[in-house]
Short mmCIF file of N, CA, C and O in Angstrom, two decimals:
data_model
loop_
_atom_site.label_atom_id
_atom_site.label_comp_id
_atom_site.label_asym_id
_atom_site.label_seq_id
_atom_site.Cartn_x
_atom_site.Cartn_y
_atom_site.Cartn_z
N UNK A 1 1.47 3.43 11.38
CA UNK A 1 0.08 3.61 11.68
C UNK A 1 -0.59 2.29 12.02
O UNK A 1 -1.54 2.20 12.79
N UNK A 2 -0.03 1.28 11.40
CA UNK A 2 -0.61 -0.13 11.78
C UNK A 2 -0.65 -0.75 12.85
O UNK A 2 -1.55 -1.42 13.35
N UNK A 3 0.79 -0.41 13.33
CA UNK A 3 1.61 -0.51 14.47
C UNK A 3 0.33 0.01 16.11
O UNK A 3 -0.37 -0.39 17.04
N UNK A 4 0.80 0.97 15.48
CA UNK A 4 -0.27 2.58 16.56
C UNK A 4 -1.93 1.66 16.41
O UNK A 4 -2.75 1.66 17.32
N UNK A 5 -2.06 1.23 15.57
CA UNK A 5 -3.80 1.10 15.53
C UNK A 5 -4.20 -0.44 16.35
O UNK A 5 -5.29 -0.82 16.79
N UNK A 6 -3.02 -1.02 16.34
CA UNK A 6 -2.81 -2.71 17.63
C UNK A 6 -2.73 -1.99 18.63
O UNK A 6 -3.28 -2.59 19.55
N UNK A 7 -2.21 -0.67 19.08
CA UNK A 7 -1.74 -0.54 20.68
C UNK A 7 -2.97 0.25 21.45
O UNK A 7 -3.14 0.24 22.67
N UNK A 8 -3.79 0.93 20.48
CA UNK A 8 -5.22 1.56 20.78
C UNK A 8 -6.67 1.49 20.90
O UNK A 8 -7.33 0.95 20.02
N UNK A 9 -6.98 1.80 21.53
CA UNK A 9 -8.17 1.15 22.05
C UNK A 9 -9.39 1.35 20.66
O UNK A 9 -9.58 2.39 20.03
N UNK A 10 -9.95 0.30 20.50
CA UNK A 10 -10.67 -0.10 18.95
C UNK A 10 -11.44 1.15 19.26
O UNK A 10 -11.57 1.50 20.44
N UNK A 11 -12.07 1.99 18.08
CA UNK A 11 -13.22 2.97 18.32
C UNK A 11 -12.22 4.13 18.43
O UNK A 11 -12.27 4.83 17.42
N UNK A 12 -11.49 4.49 19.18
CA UNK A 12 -11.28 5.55 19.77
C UNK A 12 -10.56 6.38 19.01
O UNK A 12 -9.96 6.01 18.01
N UNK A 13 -10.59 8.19 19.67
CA UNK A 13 -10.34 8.84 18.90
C UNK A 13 -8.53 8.71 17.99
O UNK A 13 -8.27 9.36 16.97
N UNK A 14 -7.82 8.00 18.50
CA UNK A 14 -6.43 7.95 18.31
C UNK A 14 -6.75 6.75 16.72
O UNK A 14 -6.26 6.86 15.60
N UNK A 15 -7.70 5.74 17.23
CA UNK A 15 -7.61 4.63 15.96
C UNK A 15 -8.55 5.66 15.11
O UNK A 15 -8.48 5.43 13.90
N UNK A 16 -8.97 6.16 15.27
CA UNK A 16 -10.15 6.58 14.34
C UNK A 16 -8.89 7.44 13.02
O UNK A 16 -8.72 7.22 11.82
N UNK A 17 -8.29 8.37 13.91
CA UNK A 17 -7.20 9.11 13.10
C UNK A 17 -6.30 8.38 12.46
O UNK A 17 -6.15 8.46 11.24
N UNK A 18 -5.63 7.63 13.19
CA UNK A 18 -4.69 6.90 12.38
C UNK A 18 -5.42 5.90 11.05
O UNK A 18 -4.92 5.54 9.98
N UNK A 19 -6.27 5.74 11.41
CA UNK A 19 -7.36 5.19 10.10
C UNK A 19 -7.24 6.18 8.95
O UNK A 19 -6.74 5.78 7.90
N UNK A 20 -7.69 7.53 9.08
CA UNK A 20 -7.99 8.42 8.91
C UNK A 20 -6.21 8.59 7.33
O UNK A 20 -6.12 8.62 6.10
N UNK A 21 -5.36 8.64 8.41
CA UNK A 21 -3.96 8.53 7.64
C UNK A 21 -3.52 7.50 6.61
O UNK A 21 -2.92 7.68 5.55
N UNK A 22 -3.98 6.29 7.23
CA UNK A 22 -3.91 4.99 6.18
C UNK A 22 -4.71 5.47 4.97
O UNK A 22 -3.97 5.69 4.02
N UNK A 23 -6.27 5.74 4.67
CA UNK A 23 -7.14 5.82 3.84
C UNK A 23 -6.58 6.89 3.24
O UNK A 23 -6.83 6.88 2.03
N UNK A 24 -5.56 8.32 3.80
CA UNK A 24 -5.10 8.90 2.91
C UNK A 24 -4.05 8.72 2.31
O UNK A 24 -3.75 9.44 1.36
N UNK A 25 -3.02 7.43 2.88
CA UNK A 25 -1.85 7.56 1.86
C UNK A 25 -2.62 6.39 1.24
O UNK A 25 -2.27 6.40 0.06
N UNK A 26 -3.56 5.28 1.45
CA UNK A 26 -3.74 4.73 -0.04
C UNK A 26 -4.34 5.68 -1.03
O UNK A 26 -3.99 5.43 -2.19
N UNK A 27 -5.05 6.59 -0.91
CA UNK A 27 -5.37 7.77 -1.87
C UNK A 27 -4.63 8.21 -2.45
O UNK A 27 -5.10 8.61 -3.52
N UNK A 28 -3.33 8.44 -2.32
CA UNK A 28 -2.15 9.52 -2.67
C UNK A 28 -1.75 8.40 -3.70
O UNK A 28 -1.67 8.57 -4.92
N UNK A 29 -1.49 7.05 -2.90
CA UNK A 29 -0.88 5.79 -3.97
C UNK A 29 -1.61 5.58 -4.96
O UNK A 29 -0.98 5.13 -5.91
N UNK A 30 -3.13 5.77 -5.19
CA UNK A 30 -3.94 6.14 -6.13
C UNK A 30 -3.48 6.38 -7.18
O UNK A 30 -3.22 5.78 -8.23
N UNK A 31 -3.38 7.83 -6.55
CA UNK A 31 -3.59 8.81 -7.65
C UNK A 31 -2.01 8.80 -8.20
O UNK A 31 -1.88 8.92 -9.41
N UNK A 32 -0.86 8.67 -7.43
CA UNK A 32 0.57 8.69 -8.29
C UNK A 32 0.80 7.27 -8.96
O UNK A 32 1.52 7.27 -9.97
N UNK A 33 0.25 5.99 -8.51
CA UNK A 33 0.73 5.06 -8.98
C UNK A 33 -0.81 4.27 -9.82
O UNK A 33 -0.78 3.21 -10.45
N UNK A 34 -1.81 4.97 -9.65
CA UNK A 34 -2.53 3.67 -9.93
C UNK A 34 -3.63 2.82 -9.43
O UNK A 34 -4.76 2.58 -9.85
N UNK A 35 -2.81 2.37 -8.18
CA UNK A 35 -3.11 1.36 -7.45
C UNK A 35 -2.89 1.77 -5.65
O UNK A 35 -1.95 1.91 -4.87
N UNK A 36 -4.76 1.85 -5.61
CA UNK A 36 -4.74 1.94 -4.17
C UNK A 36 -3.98 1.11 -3.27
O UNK A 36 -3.76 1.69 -2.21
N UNK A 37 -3.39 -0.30 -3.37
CA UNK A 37 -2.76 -1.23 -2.19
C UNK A 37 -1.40 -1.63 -2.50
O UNK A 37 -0.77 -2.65 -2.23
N UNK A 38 -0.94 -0.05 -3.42
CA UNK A 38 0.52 0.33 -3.55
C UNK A 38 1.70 -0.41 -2.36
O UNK A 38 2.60 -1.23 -2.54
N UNK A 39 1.25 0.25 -1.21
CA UNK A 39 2.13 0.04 -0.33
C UNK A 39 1.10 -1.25 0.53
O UNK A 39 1.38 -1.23 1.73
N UNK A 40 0.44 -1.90 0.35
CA UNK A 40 0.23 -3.10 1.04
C UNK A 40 1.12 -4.12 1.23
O UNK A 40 1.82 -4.44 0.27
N UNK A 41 1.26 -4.88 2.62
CA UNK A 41 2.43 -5.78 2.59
C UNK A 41 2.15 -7.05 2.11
O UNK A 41 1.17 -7.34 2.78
N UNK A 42 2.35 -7.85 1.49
CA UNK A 42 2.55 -8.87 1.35
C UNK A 42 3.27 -10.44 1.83
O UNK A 42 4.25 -10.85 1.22
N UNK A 43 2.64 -11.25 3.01
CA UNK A 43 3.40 -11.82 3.26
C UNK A 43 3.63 -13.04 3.05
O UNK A 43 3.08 -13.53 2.06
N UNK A 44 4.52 -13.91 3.92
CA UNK A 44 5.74 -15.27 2.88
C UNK A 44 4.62 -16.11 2.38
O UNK A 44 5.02 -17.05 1.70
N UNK A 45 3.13 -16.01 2.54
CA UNK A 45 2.42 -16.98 1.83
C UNK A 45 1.54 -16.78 0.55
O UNK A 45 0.60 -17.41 0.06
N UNK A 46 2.63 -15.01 0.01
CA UNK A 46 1.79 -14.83 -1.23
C UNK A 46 1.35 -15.97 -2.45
O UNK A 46 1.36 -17.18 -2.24
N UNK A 47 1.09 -15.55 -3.35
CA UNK A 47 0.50 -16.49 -3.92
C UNK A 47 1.25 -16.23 -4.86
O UNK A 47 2.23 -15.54 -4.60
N UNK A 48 1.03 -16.76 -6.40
CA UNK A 48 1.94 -16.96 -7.88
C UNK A 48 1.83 -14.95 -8.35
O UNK A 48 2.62 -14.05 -8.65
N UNK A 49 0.70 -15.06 -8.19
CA UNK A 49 -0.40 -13.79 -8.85
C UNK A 49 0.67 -12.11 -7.81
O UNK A 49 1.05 -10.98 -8.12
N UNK A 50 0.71 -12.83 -6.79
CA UNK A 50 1.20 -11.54 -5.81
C UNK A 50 2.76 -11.47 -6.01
O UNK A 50 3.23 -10.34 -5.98
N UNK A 51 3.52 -12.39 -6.18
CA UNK A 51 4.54 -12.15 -6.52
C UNK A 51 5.01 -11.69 -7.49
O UNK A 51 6.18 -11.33 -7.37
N UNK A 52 4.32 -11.49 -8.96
CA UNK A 52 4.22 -10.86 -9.85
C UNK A 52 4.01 -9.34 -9.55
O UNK A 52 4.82 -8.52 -9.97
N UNK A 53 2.83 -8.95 -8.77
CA UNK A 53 2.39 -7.90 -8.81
C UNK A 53 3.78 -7.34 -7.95
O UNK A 53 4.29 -6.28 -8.32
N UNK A 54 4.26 -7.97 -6.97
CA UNK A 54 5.73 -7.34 -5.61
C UNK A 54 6.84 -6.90 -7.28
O UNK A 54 7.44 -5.85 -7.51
N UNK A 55 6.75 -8.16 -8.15
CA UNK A 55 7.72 -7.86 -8.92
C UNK A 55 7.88 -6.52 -9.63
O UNK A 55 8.79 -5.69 -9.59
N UNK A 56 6.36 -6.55 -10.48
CA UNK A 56 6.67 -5.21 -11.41
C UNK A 56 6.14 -3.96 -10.81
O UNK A 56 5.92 -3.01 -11.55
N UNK A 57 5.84 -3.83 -9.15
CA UNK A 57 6.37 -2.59 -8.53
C UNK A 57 7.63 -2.52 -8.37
O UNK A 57 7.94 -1.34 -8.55
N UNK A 58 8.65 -3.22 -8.11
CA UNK A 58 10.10 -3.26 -7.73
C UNK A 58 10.78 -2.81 -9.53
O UNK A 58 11.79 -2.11 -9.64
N UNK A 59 10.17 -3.25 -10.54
CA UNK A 59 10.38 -2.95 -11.37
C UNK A 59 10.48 -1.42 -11.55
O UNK A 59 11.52 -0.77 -11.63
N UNK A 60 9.10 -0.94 -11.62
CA UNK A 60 8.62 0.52 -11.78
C UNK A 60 9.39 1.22 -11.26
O UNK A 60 9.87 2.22 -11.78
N UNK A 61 9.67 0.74 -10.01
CA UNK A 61 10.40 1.63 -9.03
C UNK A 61 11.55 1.94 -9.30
O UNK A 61 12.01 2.99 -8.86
N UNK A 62 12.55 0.82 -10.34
CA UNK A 62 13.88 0.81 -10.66
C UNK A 62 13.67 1.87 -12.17
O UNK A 62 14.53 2.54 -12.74
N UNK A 63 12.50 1.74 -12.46
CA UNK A 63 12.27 2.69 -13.84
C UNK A 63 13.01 1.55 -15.04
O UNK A 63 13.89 1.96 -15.80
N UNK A 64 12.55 0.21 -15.05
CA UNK A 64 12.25 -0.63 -15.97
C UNK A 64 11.08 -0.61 -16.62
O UNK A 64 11.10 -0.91 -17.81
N UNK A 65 10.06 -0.32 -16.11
CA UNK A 65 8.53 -0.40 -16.91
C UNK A 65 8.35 1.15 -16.22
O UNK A 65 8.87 1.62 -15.21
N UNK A 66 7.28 1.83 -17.28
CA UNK A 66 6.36 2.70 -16.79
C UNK A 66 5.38 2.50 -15.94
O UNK A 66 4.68 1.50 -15.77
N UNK A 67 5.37 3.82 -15.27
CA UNK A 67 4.28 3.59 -14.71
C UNK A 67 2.84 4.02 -15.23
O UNK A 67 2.57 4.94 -15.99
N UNK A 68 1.87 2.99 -14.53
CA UNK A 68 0.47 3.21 -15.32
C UNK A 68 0.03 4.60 -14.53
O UNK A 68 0.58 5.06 -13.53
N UNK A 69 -1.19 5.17 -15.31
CA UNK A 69 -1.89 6.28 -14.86
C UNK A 69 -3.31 5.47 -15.42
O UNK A 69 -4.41 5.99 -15.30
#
């Protein structure tokens, strides 16, 4: 969807939707994990703080820690 929302014209009905999709899977990541920016990327210039947070999702995910509600 991120992808799709660079190749379309700003405003328009195609970005508007694909917007539309982003705002609902951070909702979904919400509500199963918690944390709306679940699936946000993170890139090579995270910080101390973000690499922690990459960590104990990779954690959760392996089912080392619980997950929060």
């Amino acid at each position: 969807m991120i992808r799709l929302s660079m190749q379309v014209a700003i405003g328009g009905n195609v970005d508007k939707l694909a917007h539309m999709v982003l705002v609902s899977i951070d909702a979904l990541a919400a509500e199963l994990t918690g944390d709306n920016q679940y699936f946000w990327s993170v890139g090579a210039g995270a910080s101390a703080d973000q690499r922690r947070v990459m960590e104990e999702k990779a954690a959760r995910e392996r089912g080392d820690i619980p997950w929060r509600r």
